[in-house]
Amino acid sequence: MTRSFESRSADWLSVEEAFNRVVSGAAQLDSISVSLDSSVGFALANDVVSDVTLPPWDNSAMDGYAVRAEDVQGASPSAPLRLVVTRQVRAGDPSGAVVERGEAVRIMTGAPVPPGADSVIRVEDTDAEGDSGSVQVRNDRDAEKNVRPAGQDMRPGELLLARGHTLSPGSIGVLAAAGLQQVPVCRPASVAILTTGDELRSPDRFGDVRAGLGIPDSNGPMLAAMVAEAGGRPERLGIADDSREALAARISQAADADVLVTIGGASMGEADLVKRVLDGLGYEPDFWRVRMRPGSPVGFGWLPRGSRRQPVFSLPGNPASAFVTFEVFVRPFLRRLGGHARTERRKIVCRASVPLRTPAALTYFLRVGVDGSAGDATVRLTGSQGSGLVSGLARTEGLTIIEEGVSAVEEGDEVTVMLIREP
Ligand code: AMP
Ligand code: MG
């Protein structure tokens, strides 16, 4: 086999141009139905409109006594008023007959407020029927209070959640209230992840790493977790050696995946065979190389798979490079495939806590922690920014973006931070 350094010409796109090309190829996947109990994290495929009135009846916000406000006006500890207790209503009981003047109905939280009553006096403001058959009201602060009106929460025809909404535990509460057992959601992308490199070792061969004979595959598990966090479904293809045969065999196993992500073998070395193997399979490159650091050897393109074309991201193998290029390109792509309205990370303005120096020719993505509260936050580097280092990634809460053309940021200057974890 002839071996040589990579000789194809690099595109050296700006981050923005590369991003635009990636997301312009992202089409939402089909919709599926999932059970409400397993729907957290999915994006809604349709708008959800209420067909019920909630609460279904005017109901009590307190345990106490349903009364007419006019009957309790002026009540105070020194001048209590006494009402006849005619009955009791609990949540689930019918509301029953009208509350007449001079009457009170003992009522529990959530129970229907009987007609006639417009107030619920909390039990603490009464003698709790010390004399059976009647109740003493010692305060009128609850006059016209503590009745939750029917329909306050939702009404028929009301839009509850819009298509594209990412389901949170709170949204699941809303869908349960609206009576959904099955939820129409977008199918999340399946993402095949291929680690490449002769030097890499999986955990079952970690003895080689201890003996100084191999490098741990940290990217495979990390990127699988990043796919899952983005709402996708990771499928690990294991580690391929730097040989055409091994790469081709693993890539063929990924034919059914919505997306293929390769890690490593993406740059200039003679063992960097991923692109050459892809070329042999009819790969249509979109771009290779972006004016960014870390991550400049990132590539994107399409692999023919029968009647469809599979999007392929070739991420560089250095851990910080793989991490950053996933965040910048792969995650927004997966969010779009999964039908999420919210595709981008939140960006906030922070102040630099130290001077930052970066070459002006590249967009820099510095791994940072974020200190302080919103409006007054500062960023701190997680440590050395070498792209080959993994240890700082665990402390990374955001990526500080230093745009092309900027080479110096002074302490206290404003910087844009893409938040990847709530600090
Ligand atoms: P490459 O992109 O294949 O040239 O790899 C660049 C550097 O990243 C090399 O030092 C590799 O050993 C390292 N590397 C590649 N893949 C991984 C991986 N899956 N986990 C950890 N390090 C990796
Ligand atoms: Mg390699």
Short mmCIF file of C-alpha atoms and ligand atoms in Angstrom, two decimals:
data_model
loop_
_atom_site.label_atom_id
_atom_site.label_comp_id
_atom_site.label_asym_id
_atom_site.label_seq_id
_atom_site.Cartn_x
_atom_site.Cartn_y
_atom_site.Cartn_z
CA MET A 1 0.00 0.00 0.00
CA THR A 2 1.32 3.42 -0.85
CA ARG A 3 1.39 5.70 2.10
CA SER A 4 1.82 9.46 2.05
CA PHE A 5 0.88 12.61 3.84
CA GLU A 6 -2.53 14.00 3.00
CA SER A 7 -2.22 16.14 -0.12
CA ARG A 8 -5.76 17.30 -0.85
CA SER A 9 -6.33 21.01 -0.53
CA ALA A 10 -8.04 22.24 2.59
CA ASP A 11 -11.04 24.56 2.48
CA TRP A 12 -10.17 26.60 5.58
CA LEU A 13 -13.73 27.87 5.95
CA SER A 14 -14.73 30.37 8.61
CA VAL A 15 -16.64 28.84 11.53
CA GLU A 16 -19.76 30.66 10.38
CA GLU A 17 -19.56 29.37 6.80
CA ALA A 18 -18.92 25.80 8.00
CA PHE A 19 -21.80 26.04 10.48
CA ASN A 20 -24.16 27.32 7.78
CA ARG A 21 -23.22 24.49 5.46
CA VAL A 22 -23.77 21.89 8.18
CA VAL A 23 -27.16 23.12 9.31
CA SER A 24 -28.43 23.71 5.78
CA GLY A 25 -28.18 19.93 5.34
CA ALA A 26 -30.14 19.11 8.49
CA ALA A 27 -33.69 17.88 7.90
CA GLN A 28 -36.04 16.89 10.71
CA LEU A 29 -36.61 13.13 10.99
CA ASP A 30 -40.02 11.43 10.93
CA SER A 31 -42.31 11.37 13.94
CA ILE A 32 -42.99 8.50 16.31
CA SER A 33 -45.24 7.94 19.27
CA VAL A 34 -43.73 7.37 22.71
CA SER A 35 -45.36 6.76 26.06
CA LEU A 36 -45.72 9.84 28.23
CA ASP A 37 -43.54 8.22 30.89
CA SER A 38 -40.58 7.94 28.54
CA SER A 39 -40.99 11.18 26.64
CA VAL A 40 -38.64 13.47 28.56
CA GLY A 41 -36.03 15.06 26.28
CA PHE A 42 -37.89 14.45 23.01
CA ALA A 43 -39.23 17.29 20.84
CA LEU A 44 -42.97 17.46 20.20
CA ALA A 45 -43.89 16.59 16.60
CA ASN A 46 -47.25 18.43 16.77
CA ASP A 47 -48.86 21.28 18.64
CA VAL A 48 -50.77 20.06 21.69
CA VAL A 49 -54.16 21.73 22.20
CA SER A 50 -56.32 21.24 25.30
CA ASP A 51 -59.75 19.65 24.97
CA VAL A 52 -60.56 19.99 28.65
CA THR A 53 -61.35 22.65 31.25
CA LEU A 54 -58.99 22.60 34.23
CA PRO A 55 -59.70 22.83 36.99
CA PRO A 56 -63.07 21.38 35.94
CA TRP A 57 -64.89 23.20 38.77
CA ASP A 58 -64.43 26.21 41.01
CA ASN A 59 -62.47 24.65 43.87
CA SER A 60 -61.02 25.47 47.22
CA ALA A 61 -57.38 26.51 47.64
CA MET A 62 -57.56 25.83 51.39
CA ASP A 63 -58.87 23.52 54.06
CA GLY A 64 -61.55 25.58 55.80
CA TYR A 65 -65.14 26.80 55.42
CA ALA A 66 -66.94 27.84 52.25
CA VAL A 67 -69.03 30.93 53.05
CA ARG A 68 -70.60 34.06 51.61
CA ALA A 69 -68.19 37.03 51.95
CA GLU A 70 -71.04 39.22 53.24
CA ASP A 71 -71.48 36.83 56.20
CA VAL A 72 -67.90 37.26 57.45
CA GLN A 73 -67.26 40.97 56.79
CA GLY A 74 -66.00 42.58 60.00
CA ALA A 75 -65.09 39.33 61.78
CA SER A 76 -62.05 39.76 64.06
CA PRO A 77 -60.55 37.96 67.06
CA SER A 78 -62.39 40.39 69.38
CA ALA A 79 -65.64 40.26 67.38
CA PRO A 80 -65.99 36.74 65.95
CA LEU A 81 -69.03 35.77 63.88
CA ARG A 82 -70.82 32.44 64.07
CA LEU A 83 -72.19 30.44 61.11
CA VAL A 84 -74.16 27.19 60.91
CA VAL A 85 -72.15 24.31 59.40
CA THR A 86 -74.54 22.36 57.20
CA ARG A 87 -72.24 19.65 55.78
CA GLN A 88 -68.78 18.82 54.44
CA VAL A 89 -67.34 18.56 50.88
CA ARG A 90 -64.12 16.76 50.07
CA ALA A 91 -62.12 16.65 46.83
CA GLY A 92 -64.07 14.21 44.66
CA ASP A 93 -67.47 14.96 46.26
CA PRO A 94 -70.20 16.76 44.31
CA SER A 95 -70.52 20.40 45.39
CA GLY A 96 -74.12 19.92 46.58
CA ALA A 97 -76.73 22.50 47.42
CA VAL A 98 -76.45 26.29 47.60
CA VAL A 99 -74.80 27.85 50.65
CA GLU A 100 -77.48 30.13 52.09
CA ARG A 101 -76.95 33.26 54.19
CA GLY A 102 -75.65 32.44 57.65
CA GLU A 103 -74.37 29.03 56.54
CA ALA A 104 -70.91 27.51 56.13
CA VAL A 105 -69.76 24.25 54.49
CA ARG A 106 -66.65 22.51 55.78
CA ILE A 107 -64.42 22.12 52.70
CA MET A 108 -61.09 20.47 51.84
CA THR A 109 -58.41 21.69 49.41
CA GLY A 110 -59.42 20.90 45.82
CA ALA A 111 -63.06 20.22 46.67
CA PRO A 112 -65.76 21.92 44.58
CA VAL A 113 -66.96 25.19 46.11
CA PRO A 114 -70.77 24.97 46.42
CA PRO A 115 -72.91 27.54 44.63
CA GLY A 116 -73.63 30.62 46.73
CA ALA A 117 -70.22 30.54 48.44
CA ASP A 118 -67.57 32.95 47.14
CA SER A 119 -64.92 32.61 49.86
CA VAL A 120 -63.08 29.91 51.80
CA ILE A 121 -62.07 30.87 55.34
CA ARG A 122 -58.88 29.05 56.29
CA VAL A 123 -59.38 26.75 59.27
CA GLU A 124 -56.73 28.65 61.28
CA ASP A 125 -59.05 31.69 61.33
CA THR A 126 -61.86 29.68 62.97
CA ASP A 127 -62.50 27.65 66.10
CA ALA A 128 -62.74 24.56 63.85
CA GLU A 129 -66.27 23.89 65.12
CA GLY A 130 -65.43 23.79 68.81
CA ASP A 131 -69.20 23.79 69.31
CA SER A 132 -70.50 21.10 67.00
CA GLY A 133 -72.89 22.34 64.38
CA SER A 134 -71.49 25.84 64.11
CA VAL A 135 -68.17 27.56 63.43
CA GLN A 136 -66.75 30.77 64.82
CA VAL A 137 -64.98 32.97 62.21
CA ARG A 138 -62.30 35.18 63.79
CA ASN A 139 -60.92 37.04 60.79
CA ASP A 140 -62.36 38.37 57.53
CA ARG A 141 -59.07 38.46 55.56
CA ASP A 142 -60.24 35.51 53.40
CA ALA A 143 -63.47 37.23 52.25
CA GLU A 144 -63.67 36.67 48.43
CA LYS A 145 -60.44 34.64 48.58
CA ASN A 146 -59.25 31.06 48.13
CA VAL A 147 -61.59 30.01 45.32
CA ARG A 148 -59.70 28.78 42.25
CA PRO A 149 -61.95 29.35 39.25
CA ALA A 150 -62.76 26.62 36.73
CA GLY A 151 -60.64 26.94 33.56
CA GLN A 152 -57.89 28.96 35.24
CA ASP A 153 -55.29 26.38 34.20
CA MET A 154 -56.47 25.33 30.75
CA ARG A 155 -59.50 25.66 28.51
CA PRO A 156 -60.66 23.74 25.45
CA GLY A 157 -58.91 24.98 22.30
CA GLU A 158 -55.99 26.54 24.17
CA LEU A 159 -52.50 25.86 22.74
CA LEU A 160 -50.62 24.16 25.57
CA LEU A 161 -47.29 23.29 23.94
CA ALA A 162 -46.01 24.05 20.45
CA ARG A 163 -44.44 21.64 18.01
CA GLY A 164 -40.66 21.59 18.55
CA HIS A 165 -40.95 22.09 22.31
CA THR A 166 -38.39 19.96 24.15
CA LEU A 167 -40.22 17.94 26.79
CA SER A 168 -39.15 18.60 30.37
CA PRO A 169 -40.63 17.12 33.55
CA GLY A 170 -42.84 20.22 33.75
CA SER A 171 -44.10 19.65 30.20
CA ILE A 172 -44.93 16.06 31.07
CA GLY A 173 -47.08 17.35 33.92
CA VAL A 174 -48.94 19.52 31.41
CA LEU A 175 -49.41 16.64 28.95
CA ALA A 176 -50.66 14.37 31.74
CA ALA A 177 -53.12 17.09 32.77
CA ALA A 178 -54.29 17.24 29.15
CA GLY A 179 -54.91 13.49 29.12
CA LEU A 180 -52.11 12.28 26.84
CA GLN A 181 -50.81 8.77 27.37
CA GLN A 182 -48.88 8.61 24.11
CA VAL A 183 -46.98 11.61 22.79
CA PRO A 184 -46.18 12.40 19.14
CA VAL A 185 -42.47 13.25 19.05
CA CYS A 186 -39.70 13.54 16.49
CA ARG A 187 -37.55 10.49 16.14
CA PRO A 188 -34.12 11.23 17.60
CA ALA A 189 -31.13 10.70 15.34
CA SER A 190 -29.16 7.48 15.68
CA VAL A 191 -25.49 8.36 15.62
CA ALA A 192 -22.81 5.77 14.88
CA ILE A 193 -19.53 6.70 16.56
CA LEU A 194 -16.29 5.30 15.18
CA THR A 195 -13.04 5.69 17.08
CA THR A 196 -9.91 5.23 14.96
CA GLY A 197 -6.27 4.78 15.84
CA ASP A 198 -3.74 1.98 16.32
CA GLU A 199 -2.67 3.50 19.63
CA LEU A 200 -6.14 3.52 21.23
CA ARG A 201 -7.26 1.09 23.89
CA SER A 202 -10.69 0.28 25.22
CA PRO A 203 -11.10 -0.32 28.99
CA ASP A 204 -10.64 -4.07 28.63
CA ARG A 205 -7.11 -3.42 27.33
CA PHE A 206 -6.29 -0.70 29.83
CA GLY A 207 -3.26 -2.68 31.00
CA ASP A 208 -1.49 -1.40 27.88
CA VAL A 209 -2.15 2.17 28.98
CA ARG A 210 -0.74 1.46 32.45
CA ALA A 211 2.29 -0.09 30.84
CA GLY A 212 2.83 2.99 28.71
CA LEU A 213 1.91 1.20 25.51
CA GLY A 214 -1.38 2.78 24.53
CA ILE A 215 -3.73 5.75 24.77
CA PRO A 216 -7.18 5.38 26.39
CA ASP A 217 -10.16 5.89 24.08
CA SER A 218 -11.68 8.77 25.99
CA ASN A 219 -13.44 10.30 23.01
CA GLY A 220 -15.70 7.34 22.20
CA PRO A 221 -17.54 7.35 25.55
CA MET A 222 -17.42 11.15 25.77
CA LEU A 223 -19.01 11.66 22.37
CA ALA A 224 -21.62 8.97 23.02
CA ALA A 225 -22.59 10.93 26.13
CA MET A 226 -22.67 14.18 24.15
CA VAL A 227 -24.97 12.58 21.57
CA ALA A 228 -27.32 11.40 24.32
CA GLU A 229 -27.26 14.82 25.99
CA ALA A 230 -28.19 16.38 22.64
CA GLY A 231 -31.22 14.06 22.48
CA GLY A 232 -29.68 11.59 19.99
CA ARG A 233 -29.16 7.83 20.22
CA PRO A 234 -25.47 6.86 20.24
CA GLU A 235 -24.25 3.59 18.75
CA ARG A 236 -20.60 2.84 19.40
CA LEU A 237 -18.80 1.06 16.56
CA GLY A 238 -15.72 0.33 18.66
CA ILE A 239 -12.13 1.13 17.74
CA ALA A 240 -10.81 0.66 14.20
CA ASP A 241 -7.09 0.28 13.52
CA ASP A 242 -5.46 2.68 11.12
CA SER A 243 -5.94 0.33 8.18
CA ARG A 244 -8.22 0.70 5.21
CA GLU A 245 -9.72 -2.73 5.83
CA ALA A 246 -10.60 -2.08 9.47
CA LEU A 247 -12.05 1.34 8.71
CA ALA A 248 -14.10 0.10 5.76
CA ALA A 249 -15.48 -2.82 7.78
CA ARG A 250 -16.64 -0.63 10.66
CA ILE A 251 -18.05 2.04 8.38
CA SER A 252 -20.10 -0.59 6.56
CA GLN A 253 -21.63 -1.60 9.91
CA ALA A 254 -23.03 1.91 10.29
CA ALA A 255 -25.15 1.83 7.13
CA ASP A 256 -28.46 2.25 8.97
CA ALA A 257 -27.44 5.09 11.29
CA ASP A 258 -28.87 8.54 10.63
CA VAL A 259 -25.45 10.10 11.18
CA LEU A 260 -21.87 8.81 11.19
CA VAL A 261 -19.25 10.45 13.40
CA THR A 262 -15.64 9.39 12.97
CA ILE A 263 -13.00 10.41 15.48
CA GLY A 264 -9.34 10.80 14.58
CA GLY A 265 -7.43 10.13 11.42
CA ALA A 266 -8.76 13.39 10.05
CA SER A 267 -5.63 15.40 9.58
CA MET A 268 -2.43 15.29 7.56
CA GLY A 269 -0.60 12.19 8.73
CA GLU A 270 0.09 9.12 6.64
CA ALA A 271 -2.05 7.05 8.98
CA ASP A 272 -4.96 9.48 8.61
CA LEU A 273 -6.93 7.26 6.34
CA VAL A 274 -10.51 8.09 7.19
CA LYS A 275 -11.02 10.47 4.29
CA ARG A 276 -9.36 8.11 1.84
CA VAL A 277 -11.54 5.22 2.91
CA LEU A 278 -14.64 7.39 2.69
CA ASP A 279 -13.54 8.54 -0.79
CA GLY A 280 -13.38 4.91 -1.87
CA LEU A 281 -17.04 4.55 -0.84
CA GLY A 282 -18.19 7.50 -2.96
CA TYR A 283 -18.03 10.14 -0.23
CA GLU A 284 -19.14 13.63 -1.28
CA PRO A 285 -17.09 16.02 0.85
CA ASP A 286 -18.70 19.31 1.77
CA PHE A 287 -15.71 20.78 3.57
CA TRP A 288 -12.48 19.86 5.26
CA ARG A 289 -10.71 22.25 7.64
CA VAL A 290 -12.11 25.28 9.43
CA ARG A 291 -10.33 28.39 10.72
CA MET A 292 -10.78 27.43 14.38
CA ARG A 293 -8.82 26.13 17.32
CA PRO A 294 -9.11 23.60 18.62
CA GLY A 295 -10.59 21.46 15.87
CA SER A 296 -9.31 22.81 12.54
CA PRO A 297 -9.11 19.35 10.86
CA VAL A 298 -12.89 18.86 11.16
CA GLY A 299 -14.66 17.65 8.03
CA PHE A 300 -18.25 17.19 6.92
CA GLY A 301 -19.82 15.46 3.93
CA TRP A 302 -22.23 12.82 2.70
CA LEU A 303 -21.84 9.10 2.14
CA PRO A 304 -24.13 7.32 -0.35
CA ARG A 305 -26.08 4.55 1.40
CA GLY A 306 -28.35 2.91 -1.12
CA SER A 307 -31.13 5.37 -1.85
CA ARG A 308 -30.10 7.83 0.88
CA ARG A 309 -27.11 9.94 1.78
CA GLN A 310 -25.67 9.67 5.27
CA PRO A 311 -24.21 12.80 6.85
CA VAL A 312 -20.67 12.19 8.08
CA PHE A 313 -18.72 14.29 10.55
CA SER A 314 -14.99 13.61 10.72
CA LEU A 315 -13.83 14.96 14.05
CA PRO A 316 -10.19 15.36 14.98
CA GLY A 317 -8.91 12.95 17.62
CA ASN A 318 -7.45 15.33 20.16
CA PRO A 319 -9.97 15.27 23.03
CA ALA A 320 -10.53 19.03 23.26
CA SER A 321 -10.84 19.20 19.46
CA ALA A 322 -13.43 16.44 19.38
CA PHE A 323 -15.34 18.08 22.24
CA VAL A 324 -15.39 21.55 20.68
CA THR A 325 -16.19 20.45 17.12
CA PHE A 326 -19.05 18.31 18.44
CA GLU A 327 -20.48 21.30 20.32
CA VAL A 328 -20.06 23.71 17.42
CA PHE A 329 -21.21 21.54 14.52
CA VAL A 330 -22.61 18.14 15.46
CA ARG A 331 -24.90 19.17 18.29
CA PRO A 332 -26.79 21.86 16.33
CA PHE A 333 -27.19 19.34 13.50
CA LEU A 334 -28.59 16.65 15.81
CA ARG A 335 -30.97 19.10 17.48
CA ARG A 336 -32.44 19.94 14.07
CA LEU A 337 -32.80 16.27 13.10
CA GLY A 338 -34.58 15.67 16.40
CA GLY A 339 -37.08 18.44 15.66
CA HIS A 340 -36.12 20.69 18.57
CA ALA A 341 -37.14 24.34 18.31
CA ARG A 342 -34.26 25.15 20.62
CA THR A 343 -31.19 24.11 18.62
CA GLU A 344 -28.46 26.39 19.91
CA ARG A 345 -26.73 26.70 23.25
CA ARG A 346 -27.47 29.84 25.20
CA LYS A 347 -24.82 32.53 24.71
CA ILE A 348 -24.11 35.00 27.48
CA VAL A 349 -21.74 37.92 27.90
CA CYS A 350 -19.17 37.55 30.67
CA ARG A 351 -15.96 39.32 31.64
CA ALA A 352 -12.53 37.78 31.29
CA SER A 353 -10.81 37.28 34.64
CA VAL A 354 -7.36 37.21 33.03
CA PRO A 355 -5.89 38.63 29.80
CA LEU A 356 -6.33 36.25 26.85
CA ARG A 357 -4.03 36.09 23.82
CA THR A 358 -5.06 34.16 20.70
CA PRO A 359 -3.79 34.33 17.09
CA ALA A 360 -6.06 36.57 15.04
CA ALA A 361 -6.25 34.17 12.11
CA LEU A 362 -8.49 31.66 13.94
CA THR A 363 -11.68 31.62 15.98
CA TYR A 364 -10.79 30.32 19.42
CA PHE A 365 -13.00 28.26 21.68
CA LEU A 366 -11.51 28.45 25.16
CA ARG A 367 -12.76 25.98 27.72
CA VAL A 368 -13.90 27.94 30.74
CA GLY A 369 -15.69 27.83 34.05
CA VAL A 370 -18.21 30.58 34.80
CA ASP A 371 -18.26 32.37 38.15
CA GLY A 372 -20.72 34.86 39.62
CA SER A 373 -24.33 35.49 38.74
CA ALA A 374 -26.08 36.53 35.54
CA GLY A 375 -25.18 40.05 34.42
CA ASP A 376 -22.01 39.97 36.45
CA ALA A 377 -20.37 36.69 35.49
CA THR A 378 -16.68 36.16 34.86
CA VAL A 379 -14.91 33.34 33.06
CA ARG A 380 -11.84 31.47 34.14
CA LEU A 381 -9.82 29.07 32.00
CA THR A 382 -10.24 25.45 33.06
CA GLY A 383 -6.48 25.02 32.75
CA SER A 384 -4.02 24.60 29.91
CA GLN A 385 -5.84 24.90 26.59
CA GLY A 386 -3.76 22.24 24.82
CA SER A 387 -6.06 20.35 22.46
CA GLY A 388 -4.60 17.00 23.48
CA LEU A 389 -5.68 17.35 27.11
CA VAL A 390 -8.82 15.74 28.47
CA SER A 391 -8.73 16.63 32.17
CA GLY A 392 -10.06 20.21 31.86
CA LEU A 393 -13.18 19.05 30.01
CA ALA A 394 -14.85 17.85 33.21
CA ARG A 395 -14.68 21.42 34.57
CA THR A 396 -15.85 23.02 31.35
CA GLU A 397 -19.08 24.98 31.77
CA GLY A 398 -18.78 27.01 28.61
CA LEU A 399 -16.75 27.87 25.54
CA THR A 400 -15.47 31.43 25.37
CA ILE A 401 -15.52 32.42 21.72
CA ILE A 402 -12.70 34.71 20.61
CA GLU A 403 -13.58 35.66 17.06
CA GLU A 404 -11.20 35.72 14.16
CA GLY A 405 -9.47 39.10 13.93
CA VAL A 406 -9.25 39.48 17.72
CA SER A 407 -5.89 38.70 19.25
CA ALA A 408 -6.03 40.34 22.67
CA VAL A 409 -8.70 40.37 25.35
CA GLU A 410 -7.77 42.25 28.51
CA GLU A 411 -8.81 41.41 32.05
CA GLY A 412 -12.35 42.76 32.58
CA ASP A 413 -13.19 42.88 28.84
CA GLU A 414 -16.52 41.44 27.73
CA VAL A 415 -16.44 38.04 26.01
CA THR A 416 -19.16 35.84 24.55
CA VAL A 417 -19.61 32.48 26.20
CA MET A 418 -21.54 29.55 24.80
CA LEU A 419 -22.93 27.90 27.93
CA ILE A 420 -22.77 24.14 27.78
CA ARG A 421 -23.74 23.51 31.39
CA GLU A 422 -25.57 25.73 33.81
CA PRO A 423 -22.82 26.94 36.15
P1 AMP B 1 -5.63 11.97 15.06
O1 AMP B 1 -6.75 12.93 14.80
O2 AMP B 1 -5.98 10.56 14.73
O3 AMP B 1 -4.38 12.42 14.38
O4 AMP B 1 -5.35 11.99 16.58
C1 AMP B 1 -4.85 13.15 17.24
C2 AMP B 1 -4.51 12.83 18.68
O5 AMP B 1 -5.71 12.49 19.36
C3 AMP B 1 -3.58 11.67 18.85
O6 AMP B 1 -2.70 11.96 19.92
C4 AMP B 1 -4.50 10.53 19.23
O7 AMP B 1 -3.87 9.56 20.02
C5 AMP B 1 -5.58 11.23 20.00
N1 AMP B 1 -6.83 10.51 19.89
C6 AMP B 1 -7.41 10.11 18.74
N2 AMP B 1 -8.57 9.48 18.99
C7 AMP B 1 -8.73 9.49 20.33
C8 AMP B 1 -9.72 8.97 21.19
N3 AMP B 1 -10.79 8.32 20.71
N4 AMP B 1 -9.59 9.18 22.51
C9 AMP B 1 -8.51 9.85 23.00
N5 AMP B 1 -7.53 10.34 22.22
C10 AMP B 1 -7.63 10.16 20.90
MG MG B 2 -5.06 8.78 14.65
#
